[in-house]
PDB file of C-alpha atoms in Angstrom:
ATOM      1  CA  MET A  19     -27.519 -12.136 -10.212  1.00  0.00           C
ATOM      2  CA  VAL A  20     -24.260 -10.858  -9.368  1.00  0.00           C
ATOM      3  CA  LYS A  21     -22.645 -10.754  -6.129  1.00  0.00           C
ATOM      4  CA  VAL A  22     -21.300  -7.011  -5.397  1.00  0.00           C
ATOM      5  CA  ASN A  23     -19.222  -6.787  -2.394  1.00  0.00           C
ATOM      6  CA  GLY A  24     -20.960  -9.865  -0.893  1.00  0.00           C
ATOM      7  CA  VAL A  25     -24.570  -8.409  -2.148  1.00  0.00           C
ATOM      8  CA  GLU A  26     -26.715  -9.817  -4.730  1.00  0.00           C
ATOM      9  CA  VAL A  27     -27.486  -7.349  -7.562  1.00  0.00           C
ATOM     10  CA  ASP A  28     -29.813  -7.525 -10.422  1.00  0.00           C
ATOM     11  CA  ALA A  29     -26.492  -6.593 -12.585  1.00  0.00           C
ATOM     12  CA  ALA A  30     -26.297  -9.723 -15.141  1.00  0.00           C
ATOM     13  CA  GLY A  31     -26.219  -8.681 -18.687  1.00  0.00           C
ATOM     14  CA  LYS A  32     -25.066  -5.116 -18.174  1.00  0.00           C
ATOM     15  CA  THR A  33     -21.590  -4.134 -18.520  1.00  0.00           C
ATOM     16  CA  VAL A  34     -19.197  -2.976 -15.669  1.00  0.00           C
ATOM     17  CA  SER A  35     -19.325   0.712 -17.170  1.00  0.00           C
ATOM     18  CA  GLU A  36     -23.215   0.356 -17.010  1.00  0.00           C
ATOM     19  CA  TYR A  37     -23.390  -0.991 -13.592  1.00  0.00           C
ATOM     20  CA  ILE A  38     -21.104   1.551 -12.223  1.00  0.00           C
ATOM     21  CA  ALA A  39     -23.254   4.267 -13.955  1.00  0.00           C
ATOM     22  CA  THR A  40     -26.358   3.180 -11.619  1.00  0.00           C
ATOM     23  CA  THR A  41     -24.097   3.528  -8.158  1.00  0.00           C
ATOM     24  CA  GLU A  42     -22.427   6.251  -6.361  1.00  0.00           C
ATOM     25  CA  TYR A  43     -18.630   4.879  -7.290  1.00  0.00           C
ATOM     26  CA  ASP A  44     -16.568   7.199  -9.132  1.00  0.00           C
ATOM     27  CA  SER A  45     -15.006   5.522 -11.795  1.00  0.00           C
ATOM     28  CA  LYS A  46     -11.558   7.533 -11.069  1.00  0.00           C
ATOM     29  CA  ARG A  47     -11.500   6.178  -7.433  1.00  0.00           C
ATOM     30  CA  ILE A  48     -12.294   2.442  -7.950  1.00  0.00           C
ATOM     31  CA  ALA A  49     -10.374  -0.754  -8.741  1.00  0.00           C
ATOM     32  CA  VAL A  50     -12.711  -3.715  -9.738  1.00  0.00           C
ATOM     33  CA  GLU A  51     -12.119  -7.422  -9.538  1.00  0.00           C
ATOM     34  CA  ARG A  52     -14.403  -9.973 -11.310  1.00  0.00           C
ATOM     35  CA  ASN A  53     -14.273 -13.531 -10.019  1.00  0.00           C
ATOM     36  CA  GLY A  54     -10.856 -12.904  -8.306  1.00  0.00           C
ATOM     37  CA  ASP A  55      -9.145 -11.002 -11.573  1.00  0.00           C
ATOM     38  CA  ILE A  56      -8.601  -7.502 -11.964  1.00  0.00           C
ATOM     39  CA  VAL A  57     -10.794  -5.953 -14.819  1.00  0.00           C
ATOM     40  CA  PHE A  58      -8.491  -3.582 -16.745  1.00  0.00           C
ATOM     41  CA  LYS A  59      -9.768   0.010 -16.710  1.00  0.00           C
ATOM     42  CA  SER A  60      -9.920  -0.178 -20.656  1.00  0.00           C
ATOM     43  CA  GLN A  61     -12.314  -3.199 -20.342  1.00  0.00           C
ATOM     44  CA  TYR A  62     -15.151  -1.800 -18.161  1.00  0.00           C
ATOM     45  CA  ALA A  63     -17.245  -0.660 -21.276  1.00  0.00           C
ATOM     46  CA  VAL A  64     -17.018  -4.241 -22.798  1.00  0.00           C
ATOM     47  CA  THR A  65     -16.885  -6.473 -19.790  1.00  0.00           C
ATOM     48  CA  VAL A  66     -20.350  -8.108 -19.768  1.00  0.00           C
ATOM     49  CA  LEU A  67     -21.524  -9.301 -16.196  1.00  0.00           C
ATOM     50  CA  GLU A  68     -22.800 -12.612 -15.936  1.00  0.00           C
ATOM     51  CA  ASP A  69     -25.030 -14.412 -13.550  1.00  0.00           C
ATOM     52  CA  ASP A  70     -23.087 -16.153 -10.614  1.00  0.00           C
ATOM     53  CA  ASP A  71     -20.225 -13.436 -11.043  1.00  0.00           C
ATOM     54  CA  ARG A  72     -18.496 -12.229  -8.138  1.00  0.00           C
ATOM     55  CA  LEU A  73     -17.407  -8.445  -8.233  1.00  0.00           C
ATOM     56  CA  GLU A  74     -15.631  -6.630  -5.816  1.00  0.00           C
ATOM     57  CA  ILE A  75     -15.284  -2.741  -6.155  1.00  0.00           C
ATOM     58  CA  VAL A  76     -12.988  -1.178  -3.998  1.00  0.00           C
ATOM     59  CA  SER A  77     -13.412   2.496  -3.634  1.00  0.00           C
ATOM     60  CA  PHE A  78     -10.335   4.836  -2.393  1.00  0.00           C
ATOM     61  CA  VAL A  79     -10.877   7.614  -0.073  1.00  0.00           C
ATOM     62  CA  GLY A  80      -8.140  10.308   0.312  1.00  0.00           C
ATOM     63  CA  GLY A  81      -5.659  10.211   3.137  1.00  0.00           C
ATOM     64  CA  GLY A  82      -2.013   8.815   3.748  1.00  0.00           C
TER      65      GLY A  82
ATOM     66  CA  MET B  15      28.810   2.974  19.123  1.00  0.00           C
ATOM     67  CA  ILE B  16      27.121   1.315  16.083  1.00  0.00           C
ATOM     68  CA  PRO B  17      27.057  -2.612  16.084  1.00  0.00           C
ATOM     69  CA  THR B  18      29.006  -4.111  13.152  1.00  0.00           C
ATOM     70  CA  LYS B  19      26.778  -5.921  10.303  1.00  0.00           C
ATOM     71  CA  GLU B  20      27.400  -9.261  11.585  1.00  0.00           C
ATOM     72  CA  GLU B  21      26.397  -8.334  15.148  1.00  0.00           C
ATOM     73  CA  TRP B  22      23.360  -6.401  13.420  1.00  0.00           C
ATOM     74  CA  MET B  23      22.117  -9.630  11.462  1.00  0.00           C
ATOM     75  CA  ASP B  24      23.051 -11.933  14.411  1.00  0.00           C
ATOM     76  CA  ALA B  25      20.541  -9.814  16.814  1.00  0.00           C
ATOM     77  CA  LEU B  26      18.120  -9.928  13.944  1.00  0.00           C
ATOM     78  CA  ILE B  27      18.398 -13.881  13.600  1.00  0.00           C
ATOM     79  CA  ALA B  28      18.128 -14.349  17.476  1.00  0.00           C
ATOM     80  CA  ARG B  29      14.949 -12.415  17.287  1.00  0.00           C
ATOM     81  CA  HIS B  30      13.189 -13.783  13.997  1.00  0.00           C
ATOM     82  CA  GLY B  31      15.125 -17.025  13.597  1.00  0.00           C
ATOM     83  CA  SER B  32      17.303 -17.656  10.638  1.00  0.00           C
ATOM     84  CA  LYS B  33      14.402 -18.604   8.279  1.00  0.00           C
ATOM     85  CA  LEU B  34      12.377 -15.844   8.356  1.00  0.00           C
ATOM     86  CA  HIS B  35      15.343 -13.340   8.390  1.00  0.00           C
ATOM     87  CA  GLU B  36      16.380 -14.988   5.077  1.00  0.00           C
ATOM     88  CA  LEU B  37      13.331 -14.223   3.592  1.00  0.00           C
ATOM     89  CA  PHE B  38      13.113 -10.821   5.228  1.00  0.00           C
ATOM     90  CA  SER B  39      16.576  -9.728   3.948  1.00  0.00           C
ATOM     91  CA  ALA B  40      16.102 -11.178   0.583  1.00  0.00           C
ATOM     92  CA  ALA B  41      13.224  -9.147   0.244  1.00  0.00           C
ATOM     93  CA  THR B  42      12.901  -5.780  -2.112  1.00  0.00           C
ATOM     94  CA  VAL B  43       9.878  -3.817  -1.031  1.00  0.00           C
ATOM     95  CA  ALA B  44       8.602  -0.643  -2.652  1.00  0.00           C
ATOM     96  CA  VAL B  45       6.996   2.098  -0.662  1.00  0.00           C
ATOM     97  CA  CYS B  46       4.834   4.315  -2.723  1.00  0.00           C
ATOM     98  CA  GLY B  47       4.458   7.669  -0.903  1.00  0.00           C
ATOM     99  CA  LEU B  48       6.187   8.662   2.066  1.00  0.00           C
ATOM    100  CA  GLY B  49       3.800  10.594   4.324  1.00  0.00           C
ATOM    101  CA  GLY B  50       2.043   9.429   7.496  1.00  0.00           C
ATOM    102  CA  LEU B  51       1.713   5.555   6.224  1.00  0.00           C
ATOM    103  CA  GLY B  52       4.954   5.375   4.025  1.00  0.00           C
ATOM    104  CA  SER B  53       7.472   6.729   6.779  1.00  0.00           C
ATOM    105  CA  ASN B  54       5.926   4.557   9.431  1.00  0.00           C
ATOM    106  CA  ILE B  55       5.738   1.700   7.207  1.00  0.00           C
ATOM    107  CA  ALA B  56       9.341   1.929   6.048  1.00  0.00           C
ATOM    108  CA  ILE B  57      10.470   2.233   9.793  1.00  0.00           C
ATOM    109  CA  SER B  58       8.807  -0.884  10.686  1.00  0.00           C
ATOM    110  CA  LEU B  59      10.190  -2.620   7.667  1.00  0.00           C
ATOM    111  CA  ALA B  60      13.926  -1.562   8.055  1.00  0.00           C
ATOM    112  CA  ARG B  61      13.779  -2.513  11.943  1.00  0.00           C
ATOM    113  CA  ALA B  62      12.427  -5.817  10.675  1.00  0.00           C
ATOM    114  CA  GLY B  63      15.321  -6.347   8.671  1.00  0.00           C
ATOM    115  CA  ILE B  64      13.934  -5.926   5.026  1.00  0.00           C
ATOM    116  CA  GLY B  65      16.930  -6.213   2.977  1.00  0.00           C
ATOM    117  CA  LYS B  66      16.175  -3.523   0.166  1.00  0.00           C
ATOM    118  CA  LEU B  67      13.752  -0.863   0.417  1.00  0.00           C
ATOM    119  CA  LEU B  68      12.755   1.488  -2.578  1.00  0.00           C
ATOM    120  CA  LEU B  69      11.492   4.782  -1.621  1.00  0.00           C
ATOM    121  CA  ILE B  70       9.567   6.812  -3.955  1.00  0.00           C
ATOM    122  CA  ASP B  71       8.023  10.448  -3.265  1.00  0.00           C
ATOM    123  CA  PHE B  72       8.182  13.650  -5.000  1.00  0.00           C
ATOM    124  CA  ASP B  73       7.393  15.925  -1.911  1.00  0.00           C
ATOM    125  CA  CYS B  74       9.536  17.573   0.525  1.00  0.00           C
ATOM    126  CA  VAL B  75       9.429  17.902   4.376  1.00  0.00           C
ATOM    127  CA  ASP B  76       6.762  20.742   5.416  1.00  0.00           C
ATOM    128  CA  ILE B  77       5.944  21.699   9.146  1.00  0.00           C
ATOM    129  CA  SER B  78       2.243  20.315   8.414  1.00  0.00           C
ATOM    130  CA  ASN B  79       3.846  17.076   8.286  1.00  0.00           C
ATOM    131  CA  LEU B  80       5.357  16.958  11.748  1.00  0.00           C
ATOM    132  CA  HIS B  81       2.466  15.921  13.664  1.00  0.00           C
ATOM    133  CA  ARG B  82       1.922  12.330  11.929  1.00  0.00           C
ATOM    134  CA  GLN B  83       5.114  11.677   9.916  1.00  0.00           C
ATOM    135  CA  GLN B  84       8.454  10.350  10.857  1.00  0.00           C
ATOM    136  CA  TYR B  85      10.776  13.658  10.340  1.00  0.00           C
ATOM    137  CA  LYS B  86      12.058  15.868  12.330  1.00  0.00           C
ATOM    138  CA  ALA B  87      11.855  19.637  12.846  1.00  0.00           C
ATOM    139  CA  SER B  88      15.483  20.065  11.404  1.00  0.00           C
ATOM    140  CA  GLN B  89      14.530  18.144   8.146  1.00  0.00           C
ATOM    141  CA  ILE B  90      11.650  20.821   6.820  1.00  0.00           C
ATOM    142  CA  GLY B  91      12.624  21.459   3.352  1.00  0.00           C
ATOM    143  CA  GLN B  92      14.413  18.214   2.572  1.00  0.00           C
ATOM    144  CA  CYS B  93      13.370  15.821   0.052  1.00  0.00           C
ATOM    145  CA  LYS B  94      11.275  13.207   1.894  1.00  0.00           C
ATOM    146  CA  THR B  95      13.326  10.482   0.154  1.00  0.00           C
ATOM    147  CA  ASP B  96      16.480  11.891   1.786  1.00  0.00           C
ATOM    148  CA  ALA B  97      15.056  12.770   5.107  1.00  0.00           C
ATOM    149  CA  LEU B  98      13.492   9.280   5.416  1.00  0.00           C
ATOM    150  CA  ALA B  99      16.799   7.385   3.995  1.00  0.00           C
ATOM    151  CA  GLU B 100      18.824   9.310   6.697  1.00  0.00           C
ATOM    152  CA  ASN B 101      16.342   8.546   9.349  1.00  0.00           C
ATOM    153  CA  LEU B 102      16.161   4.681   8.462  1.00  0.00           C
ATOM    154  CA  LEU B 103      20.188   4.383   8.368  1.00  0.00           C
ATOM    155  CA  GLU B 104      20.242   5.923  11.625  1.00  0.00           C
ATOM    156  CA  ILE B 105      17.664   3.334  13.053  1.00  0.00           C
ATOM    157  CA  ALA B 106      18.859   0.467  10.990  1.00  0.00           C
ATOM    158  CA  PRO B 107      21.987   1.301   9.620  1.00  0.00           C
ATOM    159  CA  TYR B 108      22.625  -1.984   7.256  1.00  0.00           C
ATOM    160  CA  THR B 109      19.341  -1.169   5.141  1.00  0.00           C
ATOM    161  CA  ASP B 110      19.945  -1.209   1.609  1.00  0.00           C
ATOM    162  CA  ILE B 111      18.286   1.618   0.352  1.00  0.00           C
ATOM    163  CA  LYS B 112      17.123   3.241  -3.084  1.00  0.00           C
ATOM    164  CA  THR B 113      15.340   6.450  -3.197  1.00  0.00           C
ATOM    165  CA  VAL B 114      13.381   8.031  -6.405  1.00  0.00           C
ATOM    166  CA  THR B 115      12.509  11.695  -6.029  1.00  0.00           C
ATOM    167  CA  VAL B 116       9.489  11.648  -8.709  1.00  0.00           C
ATOM    168  CA  LYS B 117       5.843  11.865  -8.836  1.00  0.00           C
ATOM    169  CA  LEU B 118       4.343   8.399  -9.772  1.00  0.00           C
ATOM    170  CA  THR B 119       2.293   8.275 -12.811  1.00  0.00           C
ATOM    171  CA  GLU B 120       0.484   6.102 -15.135  1.00  0.00           C
ATOM    172  CA  ASP B 121       3.663   6.394 -17.310  1.00  0.00           C
ATOM    173  CA  ASN B 122       6.648   5.774 -15.061  1.00  0.00           C
ATOM    174  CA  PHE B 123       5.420   3.588 -12.235  1.00  0.00           C
ATOM    175  CA  ALA B 124       5.647  -0.084 -14.151  1.00  0.00           C
ATOM    176  CA  GLU B 125       9.596   0.526 -15.163  1.00  0.00           C
ATOM    177  CA  LEU B 126      10.129   1.981 -11.073  1.00  0.00           C
ATOM    178  CA  LEU B 127       8.571  -0.680  -9.475  1.00  0.00           C
ATOM    179  CA  LYS B 128       9.172  -3.754 -11.533  1.00  0.00           C
ATOM    180  CA  ASP B 129      12.105  -5.556  -9.287  1.00  0.00           C
ATOM    181  CA  ALA B 130       9.898  -5.006  -6.096  1.00  0.00           C
ATOM    182  CA  ASP B 131       8.501  -8.138  -4.807  1.00  0.00           C
ATOM    183  CA  ILE B 132       5.976  -6.289  -2.873  1.00  0.00           C
ATOM    184  CA  ILE B 133       4.564  -3.080  -3.807  1.00  0.00           C
ATOM    185  CA  CYS B 134       3.219  -0.880  -0.807  1.00  0.00           C
ATOM    186  CA  GLU B 135       0.708   1.814  -2.089  1.00  0.00           C
ATOM    187  CA  ALA B 136       0.998   4.782   0.645  1.00  0.00           C
ATOM    188  CA  LEU B 137      -0.284   7.748  -1.293  1.00  0.00           C
ATOM    189  CA  ASP B 138      -2.557  10.190   0.059  1.00  0.00           C
ATOM    190  CA  ASN B 139      -4.743  11.373  -3.041  1.00  0.00           C
ATOM    191  CA  ALA B 140      -7.735   8.966  -3.722  1.00  0.00           C
ATOM    192  CA  GLU B 141      -7.254   9.262  -7.397  1.00  0.00           C
ATOM    193  CA  ALA B 142      -3.440   8.432  -7.183  1.00  0.00           C
ATOM    194  CA  LYS B 143      -4.119   5.579  -5.202  1.00  0.00           C
ATOM    195  CA  ALA B 144      -6.777   4.104  -7.757  1.00  0.00           C
ATOM    196  CA  MET B 145      -4.347   4.761 -10.676  1.00  0.00           C
ATOM    197  CA  LEU B 146      -1.409   2.920  -8.841  1.00  0.00           C
ATOM    198  CA  VAL B 147      -3.582   0.049  -7.574  1.00  0.00           C
ATOM    199  CA  ASN B 148      -4.961  -0.782 -10.850  1.00  0.00           C
ATOM    200  CA  GLY B 149      -1.528  -0.167 -12.936  1.00  0.00           C
ATOM    201  CA  VAL B 150       0.027  -2.659 -10.727  1.00  0.00           C
ATOM    202  CA  LEU B 151      -2.820  -5.158 -10.667  1.00  0.00           C
ATOM    203  CA  GLU B 152      -2.996  -4.682 -14.293  1.00  0.00           C
ATOM    204  CA  GLN B 153       0.868  -4.230 -15.358  1.00  0.00           C
ATOM    205  CA  LEU B 154       2.647  -6.229 -12.681  1.00  0.00           C
ATOM    206  CA  PRO B 155       0.738  -9.224 -12.055  1.00  0.00           C
ATOM    207  CA  ALA B 156       3.730 -11.389 -10.337  1.00  0.00           C
ATOM    208  CA  CYS B 157       4.034  -8.501  -7.381  1.00  0.00           C
ATOM    209  CA  PHE B 158       2.223  -8.452  -4.261  1.00  0.00           C
ATOM    210  CA  LEU B 159       0.111  -5.142  -3.608  1.00  0.00           C
ATOM    211  CA  VAL B 160      -0.505  -3.822  -0.066  1.00  0.00           C
ATOM    212  CA  ALA B 161      -2.727  -0.719  -0.451  1.00  0.00           C
ATOM    213  CA  ALA B 162      -4.639   1.414   2.007  1.00  0.00           C
ATOM    214  CA  SER B 163      -8.048   3.533   2.092  1.00  0.00           C
ATOM    215  CA  GLY B 164      -9.819   4.902   4.999  1.00  0.00           C
ATOM    216  CA  MET B 165      -7.845   6.177   8.010  1.00  0.00           C
ATOM    217  CA  ALA B 166      -8.207   9.906   8.565  1.00  0.00           C
ATOM    218  CA  GLY B 167     -10.241  11.519  11.840  1.00  0.00           C
ATOM    219  CA  MET B 168     -10.822  10.747  15.031  1.00  0.00           C
ATOM    220  CA  ASP B 169     -13.000   7.645  14.779  1.00  0.00           C
ATOM    221  CA  THR B 170     -12.387   4.728  16.898  1.00  0.00           C
ATOM    222  CA  PRO B 171      -9.029   2.517  16.203  1.00  0.00           C
ATOM    223  CA  ASN B 172     -10.907  -0.593  16.214  1.00  0.00           C
ATOM    224  CA  THR B 173     -12.298  -0.201  12.468  1.00  0.00           C
ATOM    225  CA  ILE B 174      -8.957  -0.130  10.849  1.00  0.00           C
ATOM    226  CA  LYS B 175      -8.742  -3.765   9.401  1.00  0.00           C
ATOM    227  CA  THR B 176      -6.641  -5.830   6.628  1.00  0.00           C
ATOM    228  CA  ARG B 177      -8.778  -7.381   3.761  1.00  0.00           C
ATOM    229  CA  LYS B 178      -7.376  -9.668   1.213  1.00  0.00           C
ATOM    230  CA  ILE B 179      -9.151  -8.430  -1.986  1.00  0.00           C
ATOM    231  CA  GLY B 180      -7.559 -10.657  -4.892  1.00  0.00           C
ATOM    232  CA  LYS B 181      -5.018 -13.367  -4.960  1.00  0.00           C
ATOM    233  CA  ARG B 182      -2.004 -10.696  -4.372  1.00  0.00           C
ATOM    234  CA  PHE B 183      -4.008  -7.637  -3.293  1.00  0.00           C
ATOM    235  CA  TYR B 184      -4.335  -6.548   0.036  1.00  0.00           C
ATOM    236  CA  LEU B 185      -6.253  -3.623   1.415  1.00  0.00           C
ATOM    237  CA  CYS B 186      -5.908  -1.929   4.888  1.00  0.00           C
ATOM    238  CA  GLY B 187      -7.863   1.003   6.462  1.00  0.00           C
ATOM    239  CA  ASP B 188     -11.643   1.326   7.335  1.00  0.00           C
ATOM    240  CA  GLU B 189     -12.343   1.944   3.588  1.00  0.00           C
ATOM    241  CA  VAL B 190     -14.545   4.947   4.250  1.00  0.00           C
ATOM    242  CA  SER B 191     -12.664   7.809   6.579  1.00  0.00           C
ATOM    243  CA  ASP B 192     -11.880  10.166   3.983  1.00  0.00           C
ATOM    244  CA  VAL B 193      -9.411  12.963   4.604  1.00  0.00           C
ATOM    245  CA  GLU B 194     -12.083  15.388   3.490  1.00  0.00           C
ATOM    246  CA  GLY B 195     -15.056  16.027   5.927  1.00  0.00           C
ATOM    247  CA  THR B 196     -12.633  15.079   8.904  1.00  0.00           C
ATOM    248  CA  ILE B 197     -10.076  16.908  11.026  1.00  0.00           C
ATOM    249  CA  GLY B 198      -7.639  15.345   8.896  1.00  0.00           C
ATOM    250  CA  LEU B 199      -5.031  12.477   9.544  1.00  0.00           C
ATOM    251  CA  VAL B 200      -3.949  12.082  13.326  1.00  0.00           C
ATOM    252  CA  ALA B 201      -0.770  10.238  14.084  1.00  0.00           C
ATOM    253  CA  PRO B 202      -2.134   7.248  15.897  1.00  0.00           C
ATOM    254  CA  ARG B 203      -4.763   6.156  13.504  1.00  0.00           C
ATOM    255  CA  VAL B 204      -2.604   6.501  10.425  1.00  0.00           C
ATOM    256  CA  MET B 205      -0.023   4.795  12.298  1.00  0.00           C
ATOM    257  CA  LEU B 206      -2.438   1.928  12.999  1.00  0.00           C
ATOM    258  CA  CYS B 207      -2.974   1.689   9.226  1.00  0.00           C
ATOM    259  CA  ALA B 208       0.550   2.069   8.394  1.00  0.00           C
ATOM    260  CA  ALA B 209       1.342  -0.950  11.008  1.00  0.00           C
ATOM    261  CA  HIS B 210      -1.358  -3.028   9.412  1.00  0.00           C
ATOM    262  CA  GLN B 211       0.136  -2.725   5.831  1.00  0.00           C
ATOM    263  CA  ALA B 212       3.956  -3.361   7.293  1.00  0.00           C
ATOM    264  CA  GLN B 213       2.399  -6.409   9.219  1.00  0.00           C
ATOM    265  CA  THR B 214       1.021  -7.331   6.058  1.00  0.00           C
ATOM    266  CA  ILE B 215       4.144  -7.359   4.068  1.00  0.00           C
ATOM    267  CA  LEU B 216       6.027  -9.315   6.723  1.00  0.00           C
ATOM    268  CA  ARG B 217       3.172 -12.129   6.695  1.00  0.00           C
ATOM    269  CA  ILE B 218       3.152 -12.056   2.875  1.00  0.00           C
ATOM    270  CA  LEU B 219       7.131 -12.724   3.156  1.00  0.00           C
ATOM    271  CA  ALA B 220       6.599 -15.531   5.832  1.00  0.00           C
ATOM    272  CA  GLY B 221       4.322 -17.036   3.521  1.00  0.00           C
ATOM    273  CA  LYS B 222       1.237 -16.253   5.790  1.00  0.00           C
ATOM    274  CA  TYR B 223      -0.935 -14.721   3.013  1.00  0.00           C
ATOM    275  CA  GLU B 224      -3.942 -17.166   3.324  1.00  0.00           C
ATOM    276  CA  GLU B 225      -6.378 -14.786   5.317  1.00  0.00           C
TER     277      GLU B 225
END
């Protein structure tokens, strides 16, 4: 299981891109940290999530 | 009568103590976007005695900005960079201010921001925010980053908060209140978020970034 924003999710084995495609997140409006390190945008398609990974997905909304 | 630089610095030391004053006055903070967030953040930082402020925005002061942004009616039509620099120097005359009137893009941000100790994301567009945050975290890993998401509308002030996301990445706001689908931005709620960002920047400089 992978912990995504504190919630256990069955996402091990999926790439970051594959996991995001299963969610409501807009990939142009997010930043993703995996185990405390930024996942480069260019690496979403090749970064495979593993059991016990901690994923933090920050989704930006407009206004400033 | 404007105080001398020595009187000014002595007054800050009397407030903050010499150790904190040294940390604040040695710092370079970049404020990216000078709207409701950035204009308020810059004023707080200038008042606190931050040594160098790098102010970046491509836009001009518009009548539609004045209900929440720190500009004056007489400044409509001026570049926000110039107008804010003018206002900051009236408030805190010895602040070292550098302005860049340009739109931040994937191609120019790293060069513009490379000398900052702390980068403050205060843009308004969600995709631009994500671009800058990803860019800074990927290409400027030595900088601290204080970003904002979610401060629009008439919701309670009590949901605006600061969260530490990564080692050097903090996020302020309620993370959900999009400018679309609300009445837009209102001054106090934007100021609350700006205050979170400014206080987080001061806390980072003071070495209090454990939260």
